[in-house]
Coordinates of C-alpha atoms in Angstrom, one line a residue:
M1 CA 120.2 9.1 -68.2
P2 CA 118.2 8.6 -64.9
T3 CA 120.5 6.1 -62.8
F4 CA 120.0 4.2 -59.6
D5 CA 122.0 2.5 -57.2
R6 CA 121.8 -1.1 -58.2
A7 CA 123.4 -3.0 -55.3
A8 CA 120.6 -1.5 -53.5
A9 CA 118.0 -1.9 -55.9
A10 CA 119.2 -5.9 -55.8
T11 CA 119.1 -6.1 -52.3
E12 CA 115.0 -4.7 -52.1
A13 CA 114.5 -6.7 -55.1
D14 CA 115.6 -10.1 -53.3
R15 CA 113.8 -9.0 -50.2
I16 CA 110.3 -8.7 -52.3
L17 CA 111.1 -12.0 -54.0
R18 CA 111.1 -13.8 -50.6
Y19 CA 108.2 -11.9 -49.4
F20 CA 106.3 -13.1 -52.5
L21 CA 107.6 -17.0 -51.8
S22 CA 106.6 -16.8 -48.2
E23 CA 103.2 -14.6 -48.0
G24 CA 102.1 -15.4 -51.7
G25 CA 102.7 -19.1 -52.0
G26 CA 104.6 -18.3 -55.6
R27 CA 107.2 -20.5 -56.9
R28 CA 110.3 -18.7 -58.6
I29 CA 110.4 -18.8 -62.6
E30 CA 113.1 -17.6 -64.4
V31 CA 112.0 -16.6 -68.4
D32 CA 114.6 -16.1 -71.0
T33 CA 115.6 -12.7 -71.6
L34 CA 115.4 -12.9 -75.4
Q35 CA 111.5 -13.4 -76.8
P36 CA 110.3 -13.9 -79.8
A37 CA 109.5 -10.2 -81.1
D38 CA 106.5 -11.5 -83.5
Q39 CA 104.4 -13.0 -80.4
L40 CA 105.1 -9.8 -78.6
L41 CA 104.4 -7.7 -81.0
D42 CA 100.9 -9.4 -81.7
L43 CA 100.0 -9.0 -78.3
Y44 CA 101.2 -5.6 -77.5
G45 CA 100.7 -4.2 -81.1
E46 CA 103.4 -2.5 -83.6
D47 CA 102.9 0.8 -80.6
I48 CA 105.8 -1.4 -78.8
R49 CA 108.5 -1.6 -81.7
S50 CA 109.6 1.9 -80.9
R51 CA 109.8 1.3 -77.7
A52 CA 111.7 -2.4 -77.5
Y53 CA 115.1 -3.7 -78.4
V54 CA 114.7 -5.9 -81.4
T55 CA 117.6 -7.9 -82.7
R56 CA 117.6 -11.0 -85.3
D57 CA 118.9 -14.2 -84.6
P58 CA 119.8 -16.6 -88.1
V59 CA 117.8 -19.8 -86.0
R60 CA 115.2 -18.1 -84.3
G61 CA 114.5 -15.4 -86.5
E62 CA 113.3 -11.5 -84.9
L63 CA 114.1 -11.8 -81.1
M64 CA 113.3 -8.6 -78.6
L65 CA 114.6 -8.0 -75.0
R66 CA 111.9 -8.1 -72.7
P67 CA 110.0 -5.2 -72.4
D68 CA 108.5 -6.9 -69.0
F69 CA 107.8 -10.2 -67.2
T70 CA 104.0 -10.8 -67.7
V71 CA 103.7 -12.0 -71.2
P72 CA 106.6 -13.9 -71.0
V73 CA 105.6 -15.5 -68.2
A74 CA 102.1 -16.2 -68.9
S75 CA 103.6 -18.0 -72.1
Y76 CA 105.5 -19.9 -70.2
H77 CA 102.6 -21.4 -68.0
M78 CA 100.4 -21.7 -71.1
Q79 CA 102.5 -23.8 -72.6
H80 CA 104.1 -25.9 -69.4
G81 CA 102.1 -25.4 -66.1
P82 CA 99.6 -27.3 -64.6
P83 CA 96.0 -25.8 -64.7
S84 CA 96.3 -23.6 -61.8
A85 CA 99.5 -21.9 -60.3
R86 CA 101.3 -19.3 -58.8
Y87 CA 104.8 -18.2 -59.6
C88 CA 107.2 -15.4 -58.5
Y89 CA 110.1 -13.3 -60.3
G90 CA 112.5 -11.0 -60.7
G91 CA 115.1 -9.6 -63.2
P92 CA 115.9 -6.6 -66.0
V93 CA 113.7 -5.4 -68.5
F94 CA 114.3 -3.0 -71.4
R95 CA 112.4 -0.4 -73.1
R96 CA 113.4 2.8 -75.3
Q97 CA 112.5 5.9 -74.0
P98 CA 112.1 9.0 -75.7
A99 CA 115.0 11.8 -75.6
A100 CA 113.1 14.0 -73.7
V101 CA 111.8 11.7 -70.8
A102 CA 114.0 11.2 -67.5
R103 CA 113.2 7.5 -67.3
A104 CA 115.6 4.6 -67.5
N105 CA 115.6 2.3 -70.5
E106 CA 116.6 -1.0 -68.3
F107 CA 115.3 -1.7 -64.6
I108 CA 114.2 -4.3 -62.5
Q109 CA 111.0 -5.9 -62.6
V110 CA 110.0 -8.5 -59.4
G111 CA 106.6 -9.8 -59.8
Y112 CA 103.5 -12.2 -58.8
E113 CA 101.0 -14.0 -61.1
S114 CA 98.4 -16.2 -60.2
F115 CA 97.1 -19.0 -62.9
G116 CA 93.5 -21.0 -62.5
D117 CA 91.5 -19.3 -60.2
E118 CA 87.9 -20.4 -59.5
D119 CA 86.7 -16.9 -57.7
P120 CA 88.1 -14.3 -60.0
A121 CA 86.8 -11.9 -56.9
A122 CA 88.6 -13.3 -54.4
T123 CA 91.9 -13.7 -56.3
D124 CA 91.8 -10.1 -57.3
A125 CA 91.2 -8.8 -53.9
G126 CA 93.9 -11.1 -52.5
I127 CA 96.2 -10.0 -54.9
F128 CA 95.6 -6.6 -54.4
R129 CA 96.0 -6.8 -50.2
L130 CA 99.5 -9.0 -51.0
F131 CA 100.9 -5.5 -52.7
Q132 CA 99.1 -3.2 -50.0
D133 CA 100.7 -4.5 -47.4
L134 CA 104.2 -4.6 -49.2
L135 CA 103.9 -1.2 -50.0
S136 CA 102.1 0.2 -47.3
P137 CA 105.5 1.5 -45.1
F138 CA 106.1 3.5 -48.2
G139 CA 103.2 5.9 -47.9
L140 CA 102.6 5.3 -51.2
Q141 CA 99.3 6.4 -53.2
A142 CA 96.8 3.5 -54.8
A143 CA 94.6 3.7 -57.6
T144 CA 92.3 1.2 -58.9
G145 CA 90.3 0.7 -62.2
D146 CA 88.7 -1.5 -64.8
P147 CA 89.2 -1.5 -68.6
G148 CA 86.5 -4.4 -68.7
L149 CA 83.3 -2.3 -67.9
L150 CA 84.1 -0.4 -71.1
M151 CA 84.5 -3.4 -73.1
T152 CA 81.3 -5.0 -71.6
A153 CA 79.5 -1.9 -72.4
V154 CA 81.0 -2.1 -76.3
R155 CA 79.6 -5.7 -76.2
G156 CA 76.5 -4.9 -75.3
L157 CA 76.2 -1.6 -77.7
S158 CA 73.1 -1.9 -80.7
L159 CA 76.1 -2.2 -83.7
S160 CA 76.9 -5.1 -85.7
S161 CA 79.7 -7.4 -84.7
G162 CA 82.5 -5.6 -87.1
R163 CA 81.8 -2.4 -85.7
K164 CA 82.1 -4.0 -81.9
S165 CA 85.1 -5.5 -82.9
A166 CA 86.5 -2.0 -84.2
L167 CA 86.0 -0.4 -80.9
L168 CA 87.2 -3.6 -79.0
R169 CA 90.6 -3.0 -80.8
H170 CA 90.9 0.5 -79.5
V171 CA 90.1 0.0 -76.1
W172 CA 93.7 1.1 -75.3
R173 CA 93.5 3.7 -77.8
P174 CA 91.5 7.0 -76.5
K175 CA 91.6 8.9 -79.4
R176 CA 90.5 6.3 -82.0
F177 CA 88.1 5.0 -79.5
A178 CA 86.4 8.6 -79.7
Q179 CA 86.8 9.2 -83.5
L180 CA 84.7 5.6 -83.8
I181 CA 82.3 6.4 -81.1
R182 CA 81.4 9.7 -83.1
R183 CA 81.6 8.3 -86.5
F184 CA 79.5 5.5 -85.4
G185 CA 76.7 7.8 -83.9
E186 CA 76.0 9.6 -87.6
E187 CA 75.0 8.5 -90.6
V188 CA 77.2 7.2 -93.2
S189 CA 77.6 9.4 -96.4
L190 CA 79.0 7.6 -99.6
S191 CA 80.2 9.1 -102.7
A192 CA 78.7 8.1 -105.9
A193 CA 81.7 6.1 -106.7
R194 CA 82.1 4.1 -104.0
R195 CA 78.2 3.0 -104.1
R196 CA 78.9 2.2 -107.2
L197 CA 82.0 -0.3 -106.4
I198 CA 79.5 -1.3 -103.6
R199 CA 77.0 -2.6 -106.2
A200 CA 79.2 -4.2 -108.2
T201 CA 80.3 -6.8 -105.4
G202 CA 76.9 -8.6 -105.5
S203 CA 78.7 -11.3 -107.3
G204 CA 82.2 -9.8 -107.4
D205 CA 82.5 -10.4 -111.4
E206 CA 81.5 -7.2 -112.0
L207 CA 84.4 -5.5 -109.5
R208 CA 86.8 -8.1 -110.6
R209 CA 85.9 -6.7 -114.2
M210 CA 86.3 -3.0 -113.6
I211 CA 89.6 -3.6 -111.6
G212 CA 90.6 -5.5 -114.9
E213 CA 90.2 -2.1 -116.8
A214 CA 91.7 0.0 -114.2
G215 CA 94.8 -1.0 -115.6
A216 CA 98.1 -2.3 -113.7
E217 CA 97.6 -3.7 -110.3
F218 CA 99.8 -1.7 -107.4
G219 CA 100.7 -3.1 -103.9
A220 CA 100.6 -6.4 -102.7
R221 CA 96.9 -7.0 -101.4
P222 CA 95.2 -9.7 -103.3
V223 CA 91.6 -8.7 -105.4
E224 CA 89.6 -10.9 -102.9
D225 CA 90.8 -9.0 -99.9
V226 CA 90.1 -5.7 -102.3
I227 CA 86.7 -6.8 -102.6
E228 CA 86.0 -8.4 -99.4
R229 CA 86.8 -4.6 -98.0
I230 CA 84.4 -3.2 -100.3
R231 CA 81.6 -5.3 -99.0
M232 CA 82.5 -4.6 -95.3
I233 CA 82.3 -1.1 -96.2
G234 CA 78.8 -1.4 -98.3
D235 CA 77.7 -3.4 -94.9
D236 CA 78.4 -0.4 -93.0
S237 CA 76.9 2.1 -94.6
V238 CA 73.8 0.8 -93.9
E239 CA 74.2 0.4 -90.4
R240 CA 71.5 2.2 -87.7
P241 CA 73.8 4.9 -85.8
L242 CA 75.1 4.6 -82.6
S243 CA 72.0 6.3 -80.3
G244 CA 72.7 9.3 -78.3
Q245 CA 71.9 7.6 -74.9
E246 CA 74.4 5.4 -75.5
Q247 CA 77.2 7.4 -76.7
R248 CA 76.2 9.1 -73.2
C249 CA 76.6 6.0 -71.2
I250 CA 80.4 5.7 -72.9
G251 CA 81.2 8.5 -71.5
E252 CA 79.9 8.3 -68.4
I253 CA 81.5 5.2 -68.1
L254 CA 84.9 6.6 -69.0
D255 CA 84.3 9.5 -66.5
L256 CA 83.5 7.1 -63.7
A257 CA 85.5 8.2 -60.4
G258 CA 85.1 7.8 -56.5
P259 CA 85.8 5.2 -53.8
I260 CA 85.4 2.0 -55.5
A261 CA 82.7 1.2 -53.6
A262 CA 80.1 3.1 -55.2
M263 CA 80.7 1.8 -58.0
P264 CA 78.4 -1.3 -58.2
A265 CA 75.3 1.5 -57.3
R266 CA 76.6 3.6 -60.3
L267 CA 76.5 0.4 -62.9
K268 CA 73.3 -0.5 -62.0
Q269 CA 71.9 3.2 -63.1
L270 CA 73.4 3.1 -66.3
A271 CA 72.3 -0.3 -67.1
A272 CA 69.1 1.2 -68.0
A273 CA 71.3 2.6 -71.0
I274 CA 73.2 -0.4 -71.5
P275 CA 71.7 -3.9 -69.9
A276 CA 74.9 -5.7 -70.3
L277 CA 76.2 -3.1 -67.2
G278 CA 73.9 -5.1 -65.0
E279 CA 76.4 -8.1 -64.9
A280 CA 78.9 -5.8 -64.6
A281 CA 77.8 -4.0 -61.7
E282 CA 77.4 -7.4 -60.1
R283 CA 81.4 -8.4 -60.8
M284 CA 82.0 -4.9 -59.2
Q285 CA 80.3 -5.8 -56.1
A286 CA 81.5 -9.4 -55.8
R287 CA 85.0 -7.3 -55.9
V288 CA 83.9 -4.8 -53.1
D289 CA 82.5 -7.2 -50.8
A290 CA 86.3 -9.3 -51.1
L291 CA 88.1 -6.4 -51.0
N292 CA 86.2 -5.9 -47.5
D293 CA 86.6 -9.2 -46.2
R294 CA 90.5 -8.6 -46.7
G295 CA 90.5 -5.4 -44.7
C296 CA 91.1 -3.1 -47.5
A297 CA 88.6 -0.4 -47.3
P298 CA 87.0 -0.4 -50.5
D299 CA 84.9 2.9 -49.4
R300 CA 88.6 4.9 -49.2
L301 CA 89.6 3.1 -52.2
A302 CA 90.2 5.4 -55.4
F303 CA 88.6 3.7 -58.2
E304 CA 88.9 5.5 -62.1
A305 CA 87.2 3.4 -64.8
S306 CA 89.5 4.8 -67.6
Y307 CA 92.6 4.0 -65.1
G308 CA 95.7 2.0 -66.8
R309 CA 93.7 2.6 -70.2
T310 CA 96.9 3.8 -72.5
T311 CA 99.4 1.7 -70.4
M312 CA 97.8 -1.8 -69.4
E313 CA 96.9 -2.9 -72.8
Y314 CA 96.8 -6.8 -72.2
Y315 CA 94.4 -6.5 -69.0
D316 CA 91.1 -6.8 -69.3
G317 CA 89.3 -6.5 -65.7
F318 CA 90.3 -5.1 -62.1
V319 CA 93.9 -3.2 -62.4
F320 CA 95.7 -1.4 -59.7
G321 CA 98.9 0.7 -59.6
Y322 CA 100.8 2.7 -56.8
R323 CA 102.4 6.1 -57.4
V324 CA 104.6 8.0 -55.0
P325 CA 102.1 10.3 -54.0
G326 CA 102.6 13.8 -56.3
G327 CA 105.1 11.7 -58.7
L328 CA 104.0 10.3 -62.3
E329 CA 106.1 7.4 -62.4
Q330 CA 104.7 4.1 -61.5
V331 CA 106.1 2.2 -58.4
A332 CA 103.8 -0.8 -59.2
S333 CA 101.0 -2.1 -61.1
G334 CA 98.9 -5.1 -61.9
G335 CA 95.7 -6.4 -62.5
R336 CA 93.5 -9.5 -64.4
Y337 CA 94.8 -10.6 -68.3
D338 CA 92.2 -13.4 -68.7
L339 CA 92.0 -12.7 -72.3
L340 CA 95.8 -12.8 -73.1
N341 CA 95.8 -16.5 -72.0
E342 CA 93.3 -17.4 -74.8
V343 CA 95.8 -16.0 -77.0
L344 CA 98.9 -17.5 -76.2
G345 CA 97.0 -20.8 -75.1
S346 CA 95.3 -21.0 -78.9
G347 CA 91.8 -20.8 -77.6
R348 CA 92.3 -22.5 -74.5
S349 CA 91.5 -20.0 -71.5
C350 CA 93.0 -19.7 -68.1
P351 CA 92.1 -17.1 -65.6
A352 CA 95.0 -15.1 -64.1
A353 CA 95.9 -12.0 -62.6
G354 CA 99.1 -10.6 -60.8
G355 CA 101.5 -7.2 -60.7
V356 CA 104.7 -6.2 -60.8
V357 CA 107.0 -3.9 -58.5
R358 CA 109.7 -1.4 -59.4
P359 CA 112.3 -2.3 -56.3
E360 CA 114.8 0.6 -57.5
V361 CA 112.1 2.9 -56.3
L362 CA 111.5 1.5 -53.4
A363 CA 114.9 1.5 -52.6
T364 CA 115.5 5.2 -53.6
S365 CA 112.3 6.0 -50.8
R366 CA 113.8 3.7 -48.1
T367 CA 117.2 5.4 -48.6
R368 CA 114.8 9.0 -48.5
Q369 CA 113.1 7.7 -45.0
Q370 CA 116.5 6.7 -43.7
C371 CA 118.1 9.8 -44.1
G372 CA 115.1 11.5 -43.3

């Protein structure tokens, strides 16, 4: 199991917290180590269960050792916070790791979150600059991205709301997303038996009769759910296939890479296939201008549209990360997560962005620099 100098990491964590307090204006916050498991599973998906430490309390039900801080802090703000606030925090988080992966299953996170901003581009650039100033002495490699571009493109496709919803659910699962794009680009072919079932859902009575004649029922799904599912298959079977131009545009979005300053012009070109990307180009230009105003050199700042797509599931806008050059482990990461707060706030929205740092990695880097 990987180990690190806990005392050095704690010292580094304290330094980072003081930095966020003084330079970011954040208020320190503490959240519970044990979090409601059902909430986290709803937000992260069942995939987190294989990586989380879950236990059961006779009163509180199923609980989970927090796998990160962002969701608990966002949950606290949506329940107790004012319209706008900035928080900083630090402490251990817990994630189970595969046996073959040399990563710690308990490590420290220190972070900063901003809620209720009125200018998303300015906030994104301000938080990025806050982390850039903190991390610049360590010679780390910065990267940026935006899963919101893909989400905007999906919403602008000439597909039904059902098919768009299916794609949006799998934005963070590249293989399944690619399978759906291919499938939605083809004509739907149904067997004679399925067509007969779809025809029988007209009033539902015929299908109920067929189900009754089929014999004993197995499973927990109610008959009405089965009928509704067959109706959805029927609606999907008459959908017009996704055009080749739109499919190519989705592929080009996923392959977008280069300096972030070059992205607004590229998005304007892609808007010829999916007009909704015109608004995305305007948002990107505002972000580039804000980064430039804060001296972040957007003409030299790397951007990949797919960056963080498999590891930053609740982010829906600008994202960023820092790594040791040539290394795989993330030292810091963050971004915008407006949609997460709509879920936590039961429909009440609150724009938000923030990020976290792994202080033990910085402590190790600092030790190496001193020894060198």
